[in-house]
mmCIF file of C-alpha atoms and ligand atoms in Angstrom:
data_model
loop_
_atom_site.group_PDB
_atom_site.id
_atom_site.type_symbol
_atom_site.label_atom_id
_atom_site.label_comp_id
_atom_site.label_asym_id
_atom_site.label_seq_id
_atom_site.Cartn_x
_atom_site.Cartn_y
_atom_site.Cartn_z
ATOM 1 C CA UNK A 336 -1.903 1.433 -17.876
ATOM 2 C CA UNK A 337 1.471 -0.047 -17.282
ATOM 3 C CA UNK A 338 4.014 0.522 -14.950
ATOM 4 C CA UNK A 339 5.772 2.867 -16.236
ATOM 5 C CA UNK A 340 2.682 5.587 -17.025
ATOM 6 C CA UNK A 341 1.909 4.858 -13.131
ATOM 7 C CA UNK A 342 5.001 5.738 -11.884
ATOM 8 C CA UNK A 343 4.712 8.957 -14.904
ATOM 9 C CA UNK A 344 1.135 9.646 -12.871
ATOM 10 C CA UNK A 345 3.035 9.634 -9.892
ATOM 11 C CA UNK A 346 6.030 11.864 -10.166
ATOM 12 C CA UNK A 347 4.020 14.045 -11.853
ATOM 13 C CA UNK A 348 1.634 14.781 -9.160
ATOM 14 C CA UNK A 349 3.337 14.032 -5.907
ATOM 15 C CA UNK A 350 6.898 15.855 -5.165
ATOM 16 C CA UNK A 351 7.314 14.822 -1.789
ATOM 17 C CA UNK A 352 10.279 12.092 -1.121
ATOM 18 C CA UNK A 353 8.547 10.621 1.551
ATOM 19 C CA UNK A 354 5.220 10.288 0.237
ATOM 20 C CA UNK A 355 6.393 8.548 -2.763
ATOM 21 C CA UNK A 356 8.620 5.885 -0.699
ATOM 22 C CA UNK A 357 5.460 5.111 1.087
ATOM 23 C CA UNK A 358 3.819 4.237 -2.772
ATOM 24 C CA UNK A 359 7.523 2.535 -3.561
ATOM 25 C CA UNK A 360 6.663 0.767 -0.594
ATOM 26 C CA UNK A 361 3.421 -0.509 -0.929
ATOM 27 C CA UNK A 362 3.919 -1.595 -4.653
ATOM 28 C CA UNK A 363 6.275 -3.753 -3.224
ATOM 29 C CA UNK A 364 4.090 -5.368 -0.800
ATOM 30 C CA UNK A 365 1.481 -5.919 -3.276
ATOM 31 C CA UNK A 366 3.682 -7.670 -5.714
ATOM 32 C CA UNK A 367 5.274 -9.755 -2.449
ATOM 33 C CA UNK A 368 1.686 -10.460 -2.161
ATOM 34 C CA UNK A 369 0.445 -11.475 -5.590
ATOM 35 C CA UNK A 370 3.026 -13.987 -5.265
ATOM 36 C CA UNK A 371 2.253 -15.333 -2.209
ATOM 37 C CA UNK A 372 -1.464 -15.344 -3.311
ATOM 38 C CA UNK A 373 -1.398 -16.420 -6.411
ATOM 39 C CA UNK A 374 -2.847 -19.522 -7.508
ATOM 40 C CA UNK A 375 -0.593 -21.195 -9.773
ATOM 41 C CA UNK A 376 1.302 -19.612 -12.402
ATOM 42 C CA UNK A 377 2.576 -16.224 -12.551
ATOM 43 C CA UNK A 378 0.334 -13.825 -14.728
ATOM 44 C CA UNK A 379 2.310 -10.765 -15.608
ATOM 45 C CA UNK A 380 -0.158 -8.439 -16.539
ATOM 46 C CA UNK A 381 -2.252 -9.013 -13.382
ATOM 47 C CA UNK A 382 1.164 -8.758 -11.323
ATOM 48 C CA UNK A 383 1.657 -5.626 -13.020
ATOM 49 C CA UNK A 384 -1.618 -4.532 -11.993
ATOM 50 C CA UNK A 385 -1.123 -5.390 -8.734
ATOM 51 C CA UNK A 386 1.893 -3.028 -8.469
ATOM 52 C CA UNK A 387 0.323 -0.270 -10.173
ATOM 53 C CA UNK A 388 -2.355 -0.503 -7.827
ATOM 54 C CA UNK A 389 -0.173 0.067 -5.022
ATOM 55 C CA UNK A 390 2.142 2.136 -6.891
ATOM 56 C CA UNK A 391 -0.742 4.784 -7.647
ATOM 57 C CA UNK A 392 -2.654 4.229 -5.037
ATOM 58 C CA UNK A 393 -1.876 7.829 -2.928
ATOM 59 C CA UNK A 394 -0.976 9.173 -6.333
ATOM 60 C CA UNK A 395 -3.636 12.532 -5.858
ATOM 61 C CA UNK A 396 -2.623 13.042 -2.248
ATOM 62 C CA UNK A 397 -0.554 16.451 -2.482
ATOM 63 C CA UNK A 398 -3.323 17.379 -5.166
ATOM 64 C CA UNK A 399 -6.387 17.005 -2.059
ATOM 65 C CA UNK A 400 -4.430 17.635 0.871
ATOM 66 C CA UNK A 401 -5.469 21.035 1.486
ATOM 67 C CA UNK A 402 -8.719 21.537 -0.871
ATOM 68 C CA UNK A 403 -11.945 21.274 0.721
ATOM 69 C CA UNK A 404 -13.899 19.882 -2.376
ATOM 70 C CA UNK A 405 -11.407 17.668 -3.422
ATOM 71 C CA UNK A 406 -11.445 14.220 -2.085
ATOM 72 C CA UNK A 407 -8.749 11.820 -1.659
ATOM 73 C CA UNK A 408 -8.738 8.411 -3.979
ATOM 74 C CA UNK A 409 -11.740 10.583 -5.746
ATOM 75 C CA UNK A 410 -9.135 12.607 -7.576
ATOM 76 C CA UNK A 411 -6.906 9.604 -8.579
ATOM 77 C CA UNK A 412 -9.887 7.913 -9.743
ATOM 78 C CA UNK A 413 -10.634 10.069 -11.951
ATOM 79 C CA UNK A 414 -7.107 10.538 -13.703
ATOM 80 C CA UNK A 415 -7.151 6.254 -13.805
ATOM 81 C CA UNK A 416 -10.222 6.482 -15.742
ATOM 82 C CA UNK A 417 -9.090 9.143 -17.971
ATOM 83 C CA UNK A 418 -5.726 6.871 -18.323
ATOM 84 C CA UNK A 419 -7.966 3.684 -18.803
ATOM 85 C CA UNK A 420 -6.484 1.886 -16.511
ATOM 86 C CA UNK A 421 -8.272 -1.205 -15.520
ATOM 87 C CA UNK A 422 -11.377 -1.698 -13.694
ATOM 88 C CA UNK A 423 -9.672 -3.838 -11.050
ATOM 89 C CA UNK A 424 -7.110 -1.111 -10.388
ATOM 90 C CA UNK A 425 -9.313 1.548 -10.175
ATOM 91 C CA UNK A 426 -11.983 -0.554 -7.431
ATOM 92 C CA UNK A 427 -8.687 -0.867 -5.536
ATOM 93 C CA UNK A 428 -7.587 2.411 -5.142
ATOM 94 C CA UNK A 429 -11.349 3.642 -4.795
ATOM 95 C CA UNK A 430 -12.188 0.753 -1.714
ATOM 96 C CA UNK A 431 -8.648 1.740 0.232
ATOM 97 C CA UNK A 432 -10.072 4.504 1.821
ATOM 98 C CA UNK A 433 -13.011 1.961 2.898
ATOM 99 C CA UNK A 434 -12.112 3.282 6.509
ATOM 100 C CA UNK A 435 -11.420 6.942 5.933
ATOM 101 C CA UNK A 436 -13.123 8.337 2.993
ATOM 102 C CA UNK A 437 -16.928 8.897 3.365
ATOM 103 C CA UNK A 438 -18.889 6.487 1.299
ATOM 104 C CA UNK A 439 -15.673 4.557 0.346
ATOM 105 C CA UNK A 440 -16.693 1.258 -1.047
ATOM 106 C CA UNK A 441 -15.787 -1.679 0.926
ATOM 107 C CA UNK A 442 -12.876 -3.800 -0.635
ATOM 108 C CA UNK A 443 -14.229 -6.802 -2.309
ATOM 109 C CA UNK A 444 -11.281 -8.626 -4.093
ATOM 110 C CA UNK A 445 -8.364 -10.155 -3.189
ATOM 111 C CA UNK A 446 -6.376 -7.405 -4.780
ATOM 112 C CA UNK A 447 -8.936 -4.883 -2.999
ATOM 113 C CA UNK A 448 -8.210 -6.566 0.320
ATOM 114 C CA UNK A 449 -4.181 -6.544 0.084
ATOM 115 C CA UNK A 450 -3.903 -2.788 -1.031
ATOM 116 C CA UNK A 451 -5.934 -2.063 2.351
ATOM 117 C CA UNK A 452 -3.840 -4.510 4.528
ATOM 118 C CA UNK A 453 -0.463 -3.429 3.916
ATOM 119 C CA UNK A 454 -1.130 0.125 3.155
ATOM 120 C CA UNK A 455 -0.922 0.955 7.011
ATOM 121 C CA UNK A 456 1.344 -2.598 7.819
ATOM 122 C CA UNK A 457 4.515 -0.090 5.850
ATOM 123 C CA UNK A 458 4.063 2.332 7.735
ATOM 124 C CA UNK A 459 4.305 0.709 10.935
ATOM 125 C CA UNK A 460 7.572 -1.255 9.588
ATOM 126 C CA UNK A 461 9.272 2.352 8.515
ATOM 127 C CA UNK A 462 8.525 3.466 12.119
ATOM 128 C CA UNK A 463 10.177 0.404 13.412
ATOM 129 C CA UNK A 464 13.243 1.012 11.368
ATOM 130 C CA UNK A 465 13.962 3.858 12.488
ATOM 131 C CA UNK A 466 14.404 3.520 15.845
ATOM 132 C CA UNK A 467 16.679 0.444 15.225
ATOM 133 C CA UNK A 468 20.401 2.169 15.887
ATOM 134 C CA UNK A 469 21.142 1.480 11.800
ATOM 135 C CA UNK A 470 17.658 2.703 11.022
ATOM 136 C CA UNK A 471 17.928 0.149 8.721
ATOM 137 C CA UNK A 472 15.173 -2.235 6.986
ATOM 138 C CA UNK A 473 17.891 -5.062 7.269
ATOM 139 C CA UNK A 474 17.380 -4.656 10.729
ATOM 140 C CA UNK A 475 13.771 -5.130 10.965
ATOM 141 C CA UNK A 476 12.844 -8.332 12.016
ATOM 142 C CA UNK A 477 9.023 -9.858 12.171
ATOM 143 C CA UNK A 478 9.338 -10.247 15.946
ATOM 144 C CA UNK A 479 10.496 -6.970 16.298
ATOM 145 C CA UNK A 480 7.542 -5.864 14.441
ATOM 146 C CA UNK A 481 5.185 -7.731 16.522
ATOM 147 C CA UNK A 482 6.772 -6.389 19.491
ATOM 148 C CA UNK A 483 5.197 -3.433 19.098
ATOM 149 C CA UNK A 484 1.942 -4.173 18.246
ATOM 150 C CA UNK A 485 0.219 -3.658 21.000
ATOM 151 C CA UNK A 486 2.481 -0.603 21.960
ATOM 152 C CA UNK A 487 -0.237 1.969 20.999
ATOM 153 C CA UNK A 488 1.899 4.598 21.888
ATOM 154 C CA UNK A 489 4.522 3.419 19.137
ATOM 155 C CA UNK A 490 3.227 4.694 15.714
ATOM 156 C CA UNK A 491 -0.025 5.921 17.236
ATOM 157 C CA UNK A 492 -1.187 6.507 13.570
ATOM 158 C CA UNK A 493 -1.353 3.047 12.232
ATOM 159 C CA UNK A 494 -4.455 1.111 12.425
ATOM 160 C CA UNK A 495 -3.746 -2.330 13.486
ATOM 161 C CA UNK A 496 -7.391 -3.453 12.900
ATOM 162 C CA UNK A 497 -6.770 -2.892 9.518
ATOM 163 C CA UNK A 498 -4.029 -4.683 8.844
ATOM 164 C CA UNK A 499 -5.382 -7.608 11.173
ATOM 165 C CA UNK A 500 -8.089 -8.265 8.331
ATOM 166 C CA UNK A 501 -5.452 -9.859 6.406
ATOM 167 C CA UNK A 502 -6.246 -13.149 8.152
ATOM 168 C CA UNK A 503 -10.072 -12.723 7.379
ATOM 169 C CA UNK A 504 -9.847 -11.673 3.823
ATOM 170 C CA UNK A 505 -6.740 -13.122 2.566
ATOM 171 C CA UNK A 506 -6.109 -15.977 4.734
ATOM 172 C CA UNK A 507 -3.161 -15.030 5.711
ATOM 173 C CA UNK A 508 -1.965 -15.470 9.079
ATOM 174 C CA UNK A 509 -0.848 -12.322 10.394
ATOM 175 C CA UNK A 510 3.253 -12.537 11.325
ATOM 176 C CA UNK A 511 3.475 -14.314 7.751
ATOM 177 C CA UNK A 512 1.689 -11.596 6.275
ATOM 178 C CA UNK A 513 4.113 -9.276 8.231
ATOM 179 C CA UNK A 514 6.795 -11.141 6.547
ATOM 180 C CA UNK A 515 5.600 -11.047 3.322
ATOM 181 C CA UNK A 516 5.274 -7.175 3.392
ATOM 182 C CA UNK A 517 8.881 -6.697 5.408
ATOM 183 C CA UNK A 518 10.807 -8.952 2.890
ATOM 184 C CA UNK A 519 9.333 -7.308 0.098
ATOM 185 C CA UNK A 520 10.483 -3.780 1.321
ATOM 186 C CA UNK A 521 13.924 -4.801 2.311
ATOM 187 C CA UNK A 522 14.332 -6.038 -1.569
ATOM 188 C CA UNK A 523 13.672 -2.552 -2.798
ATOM 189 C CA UNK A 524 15.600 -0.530 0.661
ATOM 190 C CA UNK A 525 17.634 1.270 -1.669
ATOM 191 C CA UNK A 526 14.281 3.480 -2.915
ATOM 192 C CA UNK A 527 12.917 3.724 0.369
ATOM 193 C CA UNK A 528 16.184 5.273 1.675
ATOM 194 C CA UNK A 529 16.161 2.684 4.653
HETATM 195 FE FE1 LIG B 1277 -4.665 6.685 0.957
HETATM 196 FE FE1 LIG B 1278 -1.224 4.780 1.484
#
């Protein structure tokens, strides 16, 4: 599965404009991350996967929202396997919901670990853009970010905790992973509307 059937997957199943920034969003942080993570040269495919991951990872959201015995990353997983996308891509979308889905798997890869990390971290830099007087990403800044992070009224929603594991899993320190994730949305502000 390359890019372009994910994003196919995704337009086709989720109609919402916010919902699919937050997937524009966190296919950017992934690929910010595969850089930052990667281990010498540049492999294209597994940057690709990387981004689809991300990309698809919310993909059946809409499609589970409001049906009782339909399950959220179950659905997707299911379409991915039809799709034959890759093992590692499907594990990854399965183990994000580690935290919210009953008997979600526990991430266990580096990509696995990433996808969970900055799912929430976008969020909580979208909510920080918009109270900046531009609500603009250019803005954003990682102090500002931090600023808030122990403001648990601001963004009530995002788990922290779950972005925190970013310095456990990935070994990255958390304000640089903040940066990664931040720099990698302002590149694409244009489709997040920000
Ligand atoms: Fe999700
Ligand atoms: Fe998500």
């Amino acid at each position: 599965m390359d890019r372009k059937q994910a994003l196919k997957l995704l337009h086709d199943n989720m109609t919402n404009q916010n919902l699919r920034r937050h997937c524009y969003a966190v296919e950017a942080a992934m690929l910010g991350l595969y850089d930052r993570l990667v281990d010498g040269e540049v492999d294209e495919k597994e940057k690709e996967a990387w981004g689809v991951a991300g990309l698809i990872h919310d993909a059946d959201y809409e499609a589970t929202k409001d049906e009782k015995d339909k399950v959220h990353t179950k659905e997707v997983g299911k379409w991915l396997e039809e799709l034959d996308a890759r093992v590692d891509v499907r594990d990854a979308v399965a183990r994000h919901g580690w935290t919210y889905i009953e008997d979600a798997p526990k991430p266990d890869s580096k990509m696995d670990w990433a996808l969970y990390c900055c799912d929430e971290l976008t969020g909580l830099i979208v909510a920080v853009a918009l109270v900046k007087e531009d609500k603009r990403l250019a803005s954003v800044t990682v102090d500002s970010v931090m600023n808030k992070w122990n403001s648990k009224s601001f963004a009530a929603g995002v788990d922290r905790k779950q972005i925190e594991k970013c310095e456990q899993y990935l070994n990255i320190p958390l304000r640089e992973f903040v940066g990664v994730v931040l720099l990698s949305m302002q590149n694409i502000h244009d489709d997040l509307g920000l």
